[in-house]
XYZ file of C-alpha atoms in Angstrom:
605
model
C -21.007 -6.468 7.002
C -19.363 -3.196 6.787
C -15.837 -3.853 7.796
C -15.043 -0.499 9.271
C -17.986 -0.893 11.903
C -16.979 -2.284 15.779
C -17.931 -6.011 15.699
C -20.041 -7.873 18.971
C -17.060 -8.640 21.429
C -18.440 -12.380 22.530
C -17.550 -14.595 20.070
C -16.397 -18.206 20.029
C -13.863 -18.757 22.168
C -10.311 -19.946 19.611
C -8.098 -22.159 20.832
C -3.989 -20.810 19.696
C -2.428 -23.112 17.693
C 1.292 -24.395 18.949
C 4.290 -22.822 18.263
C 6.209 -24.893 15.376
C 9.073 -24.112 13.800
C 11.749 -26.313 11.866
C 14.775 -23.587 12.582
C 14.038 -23.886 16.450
C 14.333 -21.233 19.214
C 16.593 -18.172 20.046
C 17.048 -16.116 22.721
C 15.805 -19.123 24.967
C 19.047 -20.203 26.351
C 18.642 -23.403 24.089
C 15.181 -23.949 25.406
C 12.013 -25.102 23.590
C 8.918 -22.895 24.206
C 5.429 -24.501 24.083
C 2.453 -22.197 24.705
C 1.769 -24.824 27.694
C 4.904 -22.964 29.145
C 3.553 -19.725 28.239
C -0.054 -20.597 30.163
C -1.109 -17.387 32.735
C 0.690 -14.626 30.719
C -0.247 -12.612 27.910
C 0.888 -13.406 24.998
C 1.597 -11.266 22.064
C 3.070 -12.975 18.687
C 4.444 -10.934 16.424
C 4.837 -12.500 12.430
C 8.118 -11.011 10.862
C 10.985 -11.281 8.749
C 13.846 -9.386 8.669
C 13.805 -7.878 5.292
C 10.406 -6.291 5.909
C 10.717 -2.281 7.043
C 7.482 -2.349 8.427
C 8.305 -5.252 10.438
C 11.351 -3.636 12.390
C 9.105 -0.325 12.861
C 7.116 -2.554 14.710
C 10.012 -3.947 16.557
C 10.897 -0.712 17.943
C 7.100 -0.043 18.653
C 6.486 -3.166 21.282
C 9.699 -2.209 23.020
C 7.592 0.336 25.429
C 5.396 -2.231 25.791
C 7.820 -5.169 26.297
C 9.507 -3.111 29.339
C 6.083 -1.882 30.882
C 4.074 -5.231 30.949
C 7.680 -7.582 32.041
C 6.186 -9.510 34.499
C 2.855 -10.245 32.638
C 3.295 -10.377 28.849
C 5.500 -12.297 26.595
C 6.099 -11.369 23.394
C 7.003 -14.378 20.705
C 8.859 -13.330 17.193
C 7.746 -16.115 14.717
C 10.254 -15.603 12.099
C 8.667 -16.478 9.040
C 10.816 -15.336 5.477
C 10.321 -13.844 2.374
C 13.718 -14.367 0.553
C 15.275 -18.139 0.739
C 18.321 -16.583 2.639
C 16.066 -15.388 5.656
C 15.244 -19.105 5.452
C 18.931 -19.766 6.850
C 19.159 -20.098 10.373
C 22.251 -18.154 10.867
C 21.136 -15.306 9.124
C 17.589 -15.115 11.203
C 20.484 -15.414 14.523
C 22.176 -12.376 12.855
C 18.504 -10.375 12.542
C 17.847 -11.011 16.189
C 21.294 -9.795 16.999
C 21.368 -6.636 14.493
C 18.002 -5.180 15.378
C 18.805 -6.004 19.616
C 15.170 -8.203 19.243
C 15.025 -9.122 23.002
C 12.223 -11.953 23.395
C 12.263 -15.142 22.410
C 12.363 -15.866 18.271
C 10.939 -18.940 16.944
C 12.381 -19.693 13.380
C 9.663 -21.050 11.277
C 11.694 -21.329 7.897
C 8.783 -23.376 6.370
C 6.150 -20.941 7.889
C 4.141 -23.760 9.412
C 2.966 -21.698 12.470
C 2.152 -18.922 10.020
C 0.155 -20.944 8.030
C -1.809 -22.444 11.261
C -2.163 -18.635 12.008
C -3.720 -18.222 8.831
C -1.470 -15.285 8.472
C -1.591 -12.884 5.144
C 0.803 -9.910 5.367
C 4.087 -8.917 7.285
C 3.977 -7.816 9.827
C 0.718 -9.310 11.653
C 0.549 -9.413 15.486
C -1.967 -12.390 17.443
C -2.529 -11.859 21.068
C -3.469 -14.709 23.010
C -5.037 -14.835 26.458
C -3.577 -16.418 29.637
C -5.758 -19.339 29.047
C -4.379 -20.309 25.513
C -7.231 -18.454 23.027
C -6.843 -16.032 20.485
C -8.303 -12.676 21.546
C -6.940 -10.028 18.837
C -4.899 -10.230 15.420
C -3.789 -6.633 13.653
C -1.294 -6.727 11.026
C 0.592 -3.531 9.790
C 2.335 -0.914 12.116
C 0.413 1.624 14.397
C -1.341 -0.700 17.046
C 0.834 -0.810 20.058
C -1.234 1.382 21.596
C -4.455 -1.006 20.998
C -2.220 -3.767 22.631
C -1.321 -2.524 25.335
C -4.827 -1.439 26.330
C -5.989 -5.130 25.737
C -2.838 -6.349 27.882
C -4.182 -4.167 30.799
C -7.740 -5.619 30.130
C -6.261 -8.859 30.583
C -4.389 -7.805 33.496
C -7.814 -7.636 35.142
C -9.665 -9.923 33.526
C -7.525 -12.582 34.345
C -6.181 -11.524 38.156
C -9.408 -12.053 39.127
C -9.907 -15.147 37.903
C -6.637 -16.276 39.299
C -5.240 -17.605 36.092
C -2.483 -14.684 35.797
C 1.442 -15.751 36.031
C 3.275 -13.314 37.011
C 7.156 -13.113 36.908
C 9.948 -13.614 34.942
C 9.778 -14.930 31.037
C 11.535 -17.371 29.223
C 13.513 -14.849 27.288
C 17.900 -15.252 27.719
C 20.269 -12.763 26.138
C 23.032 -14.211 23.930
C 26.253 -13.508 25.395
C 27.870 -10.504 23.497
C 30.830 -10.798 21.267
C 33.753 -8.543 20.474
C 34.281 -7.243 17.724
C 35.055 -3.410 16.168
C 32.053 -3.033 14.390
C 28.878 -5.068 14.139
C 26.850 -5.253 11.510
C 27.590 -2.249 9.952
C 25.701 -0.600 7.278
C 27.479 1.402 4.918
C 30.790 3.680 4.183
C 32.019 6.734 3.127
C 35.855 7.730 2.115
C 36.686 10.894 3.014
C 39.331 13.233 1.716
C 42.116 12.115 4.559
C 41.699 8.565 2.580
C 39.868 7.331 6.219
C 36.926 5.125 5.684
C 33.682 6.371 7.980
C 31.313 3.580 8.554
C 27.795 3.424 9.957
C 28.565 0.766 12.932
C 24.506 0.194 13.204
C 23.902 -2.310 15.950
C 26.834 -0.544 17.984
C 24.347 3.603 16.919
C 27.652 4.736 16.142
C 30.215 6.150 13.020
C 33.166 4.719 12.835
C 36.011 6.234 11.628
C 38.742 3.844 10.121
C 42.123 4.037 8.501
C 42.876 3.648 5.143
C 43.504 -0.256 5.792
C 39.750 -0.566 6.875
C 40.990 -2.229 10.131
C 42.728 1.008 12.113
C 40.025 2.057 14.583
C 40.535 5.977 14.775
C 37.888 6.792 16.613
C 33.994 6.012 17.056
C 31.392 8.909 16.889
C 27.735 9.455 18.540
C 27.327 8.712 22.071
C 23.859 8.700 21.916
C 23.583 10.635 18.922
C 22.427 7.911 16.298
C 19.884 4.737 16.643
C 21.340 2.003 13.828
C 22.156 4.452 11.310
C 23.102 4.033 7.981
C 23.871 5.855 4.476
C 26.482 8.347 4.402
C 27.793 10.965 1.512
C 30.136 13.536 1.621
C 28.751 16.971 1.052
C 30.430 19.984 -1.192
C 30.868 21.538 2.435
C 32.994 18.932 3.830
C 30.614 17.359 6.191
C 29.102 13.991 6.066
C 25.377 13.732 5.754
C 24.171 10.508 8.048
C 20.678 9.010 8.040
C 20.155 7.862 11.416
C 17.191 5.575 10.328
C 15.677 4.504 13.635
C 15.275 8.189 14.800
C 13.582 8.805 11.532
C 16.452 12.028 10.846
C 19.264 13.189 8.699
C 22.339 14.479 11.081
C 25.495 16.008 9.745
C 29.067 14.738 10.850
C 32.107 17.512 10.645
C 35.114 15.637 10.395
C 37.476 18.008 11.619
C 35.205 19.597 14.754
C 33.527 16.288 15.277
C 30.014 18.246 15.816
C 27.548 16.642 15.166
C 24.004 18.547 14.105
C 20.766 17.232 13.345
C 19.575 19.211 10.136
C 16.167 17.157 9.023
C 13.156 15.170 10.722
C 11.553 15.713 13.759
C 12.094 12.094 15.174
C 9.046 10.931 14.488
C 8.294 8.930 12.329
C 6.042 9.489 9.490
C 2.283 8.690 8.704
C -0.127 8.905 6.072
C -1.541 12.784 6.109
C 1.366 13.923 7.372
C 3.048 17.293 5.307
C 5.507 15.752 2.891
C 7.056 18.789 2.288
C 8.268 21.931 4.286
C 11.073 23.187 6.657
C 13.390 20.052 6.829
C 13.292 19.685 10.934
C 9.460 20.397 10.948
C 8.426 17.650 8.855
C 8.317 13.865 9.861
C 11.227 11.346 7.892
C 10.046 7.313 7.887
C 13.546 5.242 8.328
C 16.066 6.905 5.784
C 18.110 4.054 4.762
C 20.753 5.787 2.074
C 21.605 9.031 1.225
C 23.392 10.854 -1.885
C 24.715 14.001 -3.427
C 22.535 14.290 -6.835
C 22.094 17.516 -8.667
C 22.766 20.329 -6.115
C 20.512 18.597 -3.371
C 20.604 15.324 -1.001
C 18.523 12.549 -2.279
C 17.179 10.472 0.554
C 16.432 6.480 0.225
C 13.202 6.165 2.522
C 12.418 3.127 2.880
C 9.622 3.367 5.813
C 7.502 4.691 3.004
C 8.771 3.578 -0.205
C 9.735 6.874 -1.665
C 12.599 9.220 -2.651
C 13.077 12.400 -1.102
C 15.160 15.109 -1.073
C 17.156 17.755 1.611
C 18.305 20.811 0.667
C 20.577 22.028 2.683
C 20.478 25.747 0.718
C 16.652 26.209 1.666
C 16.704 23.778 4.919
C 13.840 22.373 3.066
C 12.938 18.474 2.700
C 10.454 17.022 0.081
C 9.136 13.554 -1.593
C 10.018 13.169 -4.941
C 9.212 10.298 -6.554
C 6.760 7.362 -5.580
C 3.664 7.161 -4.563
C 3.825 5.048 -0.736
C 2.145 2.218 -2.696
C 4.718 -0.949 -2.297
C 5.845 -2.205 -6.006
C 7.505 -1.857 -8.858
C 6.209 0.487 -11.667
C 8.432 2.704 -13.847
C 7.420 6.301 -14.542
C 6.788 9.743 -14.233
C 8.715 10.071 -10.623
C 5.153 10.920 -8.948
C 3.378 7.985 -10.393
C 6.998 5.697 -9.530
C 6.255 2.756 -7.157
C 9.466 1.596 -5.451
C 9.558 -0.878 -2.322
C 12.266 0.147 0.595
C 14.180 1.572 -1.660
C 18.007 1.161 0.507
C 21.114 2.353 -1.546
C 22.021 5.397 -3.643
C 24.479 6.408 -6.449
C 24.933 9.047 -8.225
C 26.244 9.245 -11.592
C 26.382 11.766 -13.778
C 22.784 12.301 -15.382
C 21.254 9.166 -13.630
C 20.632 8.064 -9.630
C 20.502 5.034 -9.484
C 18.962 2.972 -6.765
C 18.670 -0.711 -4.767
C 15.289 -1.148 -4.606
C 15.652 -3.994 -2.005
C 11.839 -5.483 -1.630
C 11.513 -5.921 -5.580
C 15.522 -7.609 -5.931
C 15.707 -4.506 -8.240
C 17.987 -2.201 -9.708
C 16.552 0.833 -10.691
C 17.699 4.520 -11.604
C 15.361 8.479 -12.096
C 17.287 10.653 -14.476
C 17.139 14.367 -14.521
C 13.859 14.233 -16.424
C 12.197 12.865 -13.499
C 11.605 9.150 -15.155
C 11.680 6.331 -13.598
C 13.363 3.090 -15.118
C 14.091 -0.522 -14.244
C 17.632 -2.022 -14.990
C 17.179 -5.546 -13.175
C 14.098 -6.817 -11.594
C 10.415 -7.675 -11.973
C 8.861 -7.283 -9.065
C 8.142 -8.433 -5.523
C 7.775 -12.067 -5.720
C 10.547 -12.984 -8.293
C 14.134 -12.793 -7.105
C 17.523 -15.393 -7.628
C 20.753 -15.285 -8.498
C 21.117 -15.169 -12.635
C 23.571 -13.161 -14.816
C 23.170 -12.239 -18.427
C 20.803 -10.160 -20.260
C 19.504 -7.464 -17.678
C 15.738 -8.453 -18.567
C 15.920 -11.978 -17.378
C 19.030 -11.247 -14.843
C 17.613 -11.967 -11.416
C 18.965 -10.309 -6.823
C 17.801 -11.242 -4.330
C 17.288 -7.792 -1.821
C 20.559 -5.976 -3.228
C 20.977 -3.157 -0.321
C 23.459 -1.083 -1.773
C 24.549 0.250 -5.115
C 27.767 2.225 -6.204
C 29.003 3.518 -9.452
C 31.977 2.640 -11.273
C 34.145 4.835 -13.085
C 33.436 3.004 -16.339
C 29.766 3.768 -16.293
C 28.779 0.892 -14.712
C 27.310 0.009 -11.669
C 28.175 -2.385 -8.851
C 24.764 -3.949 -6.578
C 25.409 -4.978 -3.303
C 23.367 -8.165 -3.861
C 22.824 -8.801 0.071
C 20.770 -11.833 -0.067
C 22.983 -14.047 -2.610
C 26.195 -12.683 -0.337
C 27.656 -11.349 -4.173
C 29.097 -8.434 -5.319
C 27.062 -8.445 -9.029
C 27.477 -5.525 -11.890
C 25.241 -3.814 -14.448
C 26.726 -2.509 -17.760
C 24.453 0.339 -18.857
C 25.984 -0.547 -22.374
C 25.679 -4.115 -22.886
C 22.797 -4.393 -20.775
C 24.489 -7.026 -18.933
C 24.568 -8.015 -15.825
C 27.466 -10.716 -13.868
C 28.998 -10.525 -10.572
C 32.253 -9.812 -9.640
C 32.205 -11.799 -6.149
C 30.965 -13.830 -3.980
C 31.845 -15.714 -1.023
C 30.598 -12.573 0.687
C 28.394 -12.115 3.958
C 25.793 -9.452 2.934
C 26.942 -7.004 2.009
C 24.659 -3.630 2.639
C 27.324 -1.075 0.713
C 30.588 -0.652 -1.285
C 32.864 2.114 -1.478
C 35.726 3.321 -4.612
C 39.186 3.390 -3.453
C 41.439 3.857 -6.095
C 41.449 1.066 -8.439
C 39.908 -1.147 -5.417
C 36.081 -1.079 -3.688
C 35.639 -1.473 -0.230
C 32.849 -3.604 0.642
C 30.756 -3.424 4.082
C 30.604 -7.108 4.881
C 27.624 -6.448 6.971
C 27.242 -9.870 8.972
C 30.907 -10.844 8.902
C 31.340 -7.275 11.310
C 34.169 -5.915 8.830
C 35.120 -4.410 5.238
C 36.670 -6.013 2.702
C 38.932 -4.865 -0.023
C 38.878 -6.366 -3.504
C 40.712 -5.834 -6.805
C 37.947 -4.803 -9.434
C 38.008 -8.021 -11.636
C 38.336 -7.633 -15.302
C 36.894 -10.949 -15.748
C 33.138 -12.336 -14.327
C 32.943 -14.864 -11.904
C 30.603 -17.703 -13.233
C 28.241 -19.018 -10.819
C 25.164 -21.518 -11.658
C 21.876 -19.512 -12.246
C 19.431 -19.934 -9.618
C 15.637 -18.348 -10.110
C 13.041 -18.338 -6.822
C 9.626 -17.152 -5.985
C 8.420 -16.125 -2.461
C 7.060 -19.623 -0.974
C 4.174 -17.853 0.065
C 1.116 -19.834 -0.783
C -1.068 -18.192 -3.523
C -4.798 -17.673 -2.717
C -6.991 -19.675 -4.445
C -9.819 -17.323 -5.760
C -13.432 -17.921 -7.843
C -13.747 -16.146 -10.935
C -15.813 -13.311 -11.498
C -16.731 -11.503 -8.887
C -14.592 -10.843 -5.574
C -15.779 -9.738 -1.801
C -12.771 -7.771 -0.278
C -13.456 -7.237 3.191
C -10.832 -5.199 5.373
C -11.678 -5.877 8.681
C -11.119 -3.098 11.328
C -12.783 -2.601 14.820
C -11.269 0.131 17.309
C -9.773 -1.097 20.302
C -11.543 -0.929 23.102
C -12.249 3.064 24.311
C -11.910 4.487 20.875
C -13.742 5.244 17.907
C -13.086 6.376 14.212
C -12.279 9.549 14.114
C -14.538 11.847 11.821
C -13.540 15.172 12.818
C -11.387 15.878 9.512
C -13.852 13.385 7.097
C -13.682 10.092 6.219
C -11.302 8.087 8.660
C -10.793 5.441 6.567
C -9.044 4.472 3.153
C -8.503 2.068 1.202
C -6.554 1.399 -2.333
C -6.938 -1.682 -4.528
C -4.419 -2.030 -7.793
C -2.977 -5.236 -8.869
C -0.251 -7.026 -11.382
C -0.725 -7.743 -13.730
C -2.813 -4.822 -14.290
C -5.421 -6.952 -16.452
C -5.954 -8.908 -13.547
C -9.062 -6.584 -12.259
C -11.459 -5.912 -14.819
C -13.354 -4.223 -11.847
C -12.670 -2.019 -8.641
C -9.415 -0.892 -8.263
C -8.670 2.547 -7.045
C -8.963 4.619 -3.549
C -11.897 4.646 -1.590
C -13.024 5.424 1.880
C -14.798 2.155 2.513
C -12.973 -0.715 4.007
C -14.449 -3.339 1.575
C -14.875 -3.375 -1.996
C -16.601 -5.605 -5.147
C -13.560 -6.530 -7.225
C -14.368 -8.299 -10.524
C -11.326 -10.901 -11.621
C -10.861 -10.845 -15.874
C -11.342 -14.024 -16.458
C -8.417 -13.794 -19.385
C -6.241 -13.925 -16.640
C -5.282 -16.858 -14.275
C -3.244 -15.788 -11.402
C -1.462 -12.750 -10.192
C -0.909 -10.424 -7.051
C -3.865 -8.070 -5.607
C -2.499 -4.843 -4.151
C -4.147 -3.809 -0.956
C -3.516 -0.478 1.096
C -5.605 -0.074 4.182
C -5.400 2.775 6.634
C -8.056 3.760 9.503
C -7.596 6.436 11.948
C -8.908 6.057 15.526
C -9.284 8.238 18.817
C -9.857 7.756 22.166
C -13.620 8.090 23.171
C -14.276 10.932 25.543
C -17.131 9.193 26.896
C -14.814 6.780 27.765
C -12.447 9.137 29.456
C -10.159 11.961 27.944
C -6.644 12.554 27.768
C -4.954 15.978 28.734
C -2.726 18.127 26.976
C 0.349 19.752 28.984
C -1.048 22.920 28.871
C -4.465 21.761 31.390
C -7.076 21.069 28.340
C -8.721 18.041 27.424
C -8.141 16.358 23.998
C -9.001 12.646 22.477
C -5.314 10.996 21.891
C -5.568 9.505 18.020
C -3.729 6.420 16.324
C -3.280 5.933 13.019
C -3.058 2.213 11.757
C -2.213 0.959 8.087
C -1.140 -2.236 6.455
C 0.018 -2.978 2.947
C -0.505 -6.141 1.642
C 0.534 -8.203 -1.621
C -1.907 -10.808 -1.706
C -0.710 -13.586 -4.378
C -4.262 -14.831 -5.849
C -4.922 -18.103 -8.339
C -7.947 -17.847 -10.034
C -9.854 -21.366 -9.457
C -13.397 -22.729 -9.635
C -13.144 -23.955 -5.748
C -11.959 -20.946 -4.961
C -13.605 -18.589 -2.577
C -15.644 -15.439 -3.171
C -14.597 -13.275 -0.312
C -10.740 -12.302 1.184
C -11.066 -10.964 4.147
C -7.679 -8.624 5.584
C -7.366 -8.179 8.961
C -6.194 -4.693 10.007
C -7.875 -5.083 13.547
C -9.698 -7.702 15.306
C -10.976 -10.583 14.524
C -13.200 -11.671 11.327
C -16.546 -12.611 12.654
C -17.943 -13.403 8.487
């Protein structure tokens, strides 16, 4: 079957499994949901986890949908984690809190409903029918359009048979709680001696005294959605990446204006310029930002790059990585980093967080990449010692020390941890912390954002290690069990309903196949245009992770009816939809000969 061609739409009917989850329910009002309570409305689950940028981009991409279909269509969050802390139940309240998720969550720390789902990459979206069956599963970002159109189909569908509920849904709202900032994201000292802060949940700055306490004042009244790095610039102002609105906006302390100087606020997809002027071209959720060598380097973690502003030439361009998700050392174009999320600069070396991958990581001015601490996206702990077998877990921040070493805000393992360029060392100077996203010098103390305790902290830079007990993890992610020799990947995509691939520019599909170890594929990695592809395993090696990158562009069928521009003319409305996954694969002689992906649909093989 070619996987890029539309699939028969009867099919047998499948039944949704139940909603199970060990960690329970939020936003319920302590309620437990079964999908007998959900019968007569549409449901649409949506398989997350709070680490996972492509996961909150498609957060923010339901919410039109959410607010437009209320009194039909539910959407579930199954919160299913990566890292052992998004196993904790607290911190999964926290996610639902910082990223205002506003349906009901079911925590599934032991991802039981995933595994019923039969679920392969984060994010993935199921829709089920009134009636209880499974109608649709996409995984990736870019199909809220294709839902919605299904939701309406629905709509009708089941109106007319009389099993549609309309009304109200089972989602509550937490009551709110007080406090000066919440869940902030990162900080800046500025010449006064005032700390700024990125107040993310509340989309504002907040500027601070010198005790880190002092509210001065707050900044942004509709300026910012949950923004994030800050660095002071030669000029005096502070650049701001204001990550939901996919933009960079300046701050001037002393006028308080407040300009936005690069990305369009869209957000950015495959094909789309990656250089040019800087508020022409499309950003993809700027986490961090720094002043490196006469230009601001930007953290993007939507796309797993580095970029760069220049505020000189107004110009913005990608630097280093490719968009592939991974860890792979390099010539800065070859570079794969994943969600890269904190900056430092020092001296001849940036050095970044490279969250997905527990990594620390730095480019120097040769335009090399290098690992410090990390081996890639499965492996992650809390371990100190030599920086080769040293071990984060999602460090989110990263700030240099005037020694020449660096301190990680090691979010995950709630630790302040350091890397010594010239042992090679690596220990931690605290813990007891509540993920912490950033740290800031002052004097001979660093401020530290305390993300999910809502404050900053002030410690005494330790001349002596703390020693904690070594703790080493892999995702719990089942691996799949694979046949030797040769592989089927199928990458299964149908356009929704009233569209078709669109053809007008070439080939509307691609796909990418790499793995890790690289020995793992004796056969049929690379790009393509063809959704499916003969992979041959080396049968030297026994297990390892299969690298998948998917993308398929689709338009709306004018034989199905057209869109229309403002200006009176008729044009087909495209969608672009991708997914990334990191498939974990044991080779075994039960194991099967095909993996199918599912970017759209449903696998019919």
């Amino acid at each position: 079957m070619n996987a890029a061609s539309p699939a028969p739409r009867r099919r047998a009917r499948v039944r949704a499994p139940e909603l199970i989850g060990k960690g329970g329910w939020l936003n319920t009002g302590g309620n437990e949901l079964t999908l007998a309570d959900l019968r007569g409305k549409c449901v649409v689950v949506d398989f997350w986890t709070f680490c996972c940028i492509n996961c909150l981009h498609v957060l923010d991409e339901l919410r039109e949908l959410e607010e437009k279909h209320r009194d039909t269509t539910v959407i579930i969050g199954v919160h299913s984690p990566k890292f052992v802390h998004e196993a904790e139940h607290q911190a999964v309240a926290d996610a639902v809190e910082r990223y205002e998720v506003h349906h009901p969550v079911l925590d599934d720390p032991e991802l039981a409903t995933w595994k019923q789902y039969a679920v392969r990459a984060w994010p993935t979206l199921v829709v089920i029918d009134p009636e209880g069956y499974v109608v649709a599963q996409h995984a990736g970002e870019g199909h809220a359009h294709a839902i919605e159109r299904l939701v309406e189909q629905l709509e009708i569908e089941h109106e007319a048979k009389g099993t549609l509920r309309r009304g109200d849904g089972p989602y509550v709202p937490p009551e709110p709680v007080a406090t000066d900032l919440r869940f902030p994201g990162k900080a800046v000292r500025l010449p006064s001696g005032r700390l700024l802060v990125s107040d993310s949940t509340r989309h504002q700055l907040v500027e601070l005294e010198p005790d880190g306490e002092t509210v001065v004042r707050r900044i942004g009244d509709g300026d910012f959605r949950e923004p994030q790095g800050l660095a002071l610039l030669p000029s005096g102002k502070v650049i701001v990446a204001d990550t939901v609105n996919h933009a960079l906006r300046t701050f001037h302390p002393g006028t308080g204006e407040i300009e936005r100087v690069a990305g369009t606020g869209r957000q950015w997809w495959q094909g789309s310029p990656t250089s040019g002027p800087a508020l022409e071209v499309d950003l993809s959720s700027p986490w961090d930002v720094a002043w490196w060598q006469g230009k601001v380097w930007i953290a993007m973690a939507g796309v797993h790059q580095l970029w760069t502003y220049d505020p000189e030439t107004g110009t913005v361009e990608a630097v280093a990585g490719t968009t592939n998700e991974g860890l792979v050392d390099g010539p800065a174009a070859e570079a794969w980093f994943a969600q890269p999320s904190g900056l430092a600069s020092a001296g001849d070396r940036l050095w970044i967080a490279d969250s997905e991958t527990s990594a620390l990581r730095w480019i120097g001015t040769d335009g090399v990449v290098h690992t410090a601490v990390g081996t890639g996206l499965f492996d992650f702990g809390h371990r100190d010692g030599e920086a080769g077998q040293a071990l984060l877990q999602h460090p989110l921040g990263v700030t240099a020390l005037p020694d020449g070493s660096v301190a990680v805000s090691d979010t995950y393992n709630h630790a302040l941890r350091r890397y010594d360029p010239a042992t090679g060392a690596v220990t931690t100077l605290a813990t007891d912390l509540r993920e912490p996203s950033g740290a800031v010098l002052d004097g001979e103390e660093i401020v530290v954002v305390e993300s999910a305790r809502h404050r900053l902290t002030r410690l005494r830079l330790p001349e002596e290690a703390v020693r904690v007990e070594a703790v080493a993890h892999r995702t719990q992610r089942a691996a799949t069990e694979v046949a030797p020799g040769r592989l089927r990947l199928d990458v299964v995509f149908q356009a929704p309903e009233g569209q078709k691939l669109d053809t007008r520019y070439g080939p509307s599909t691609r796909l990418l196949v790499s793995s890790t170890p690289p020995e793992l594929l004796a056969a049929g990695e690379g790009a393509g245009t063809d959704l499916f592809r003969e992979l041959e395993l080396n049968p030297a090696v026994t297990e390892g992770v299969l690298h998948v990158s998917a993308m398929a562009a689709s338009c709306d069928d004018p034989a199905g009816g057209t869109s229309r521009s403002e200006t009176g003319g008729e044009y087909p409305a495209c969608h672009v939809h991708q997914q990334d996954w990191g498939v974990p694969v044991r080779v075994s002689p039960d194991g099967v000969a095909r993996l199918p992906l599912v970017l759209a649909g449903m696998d019919d093989a």
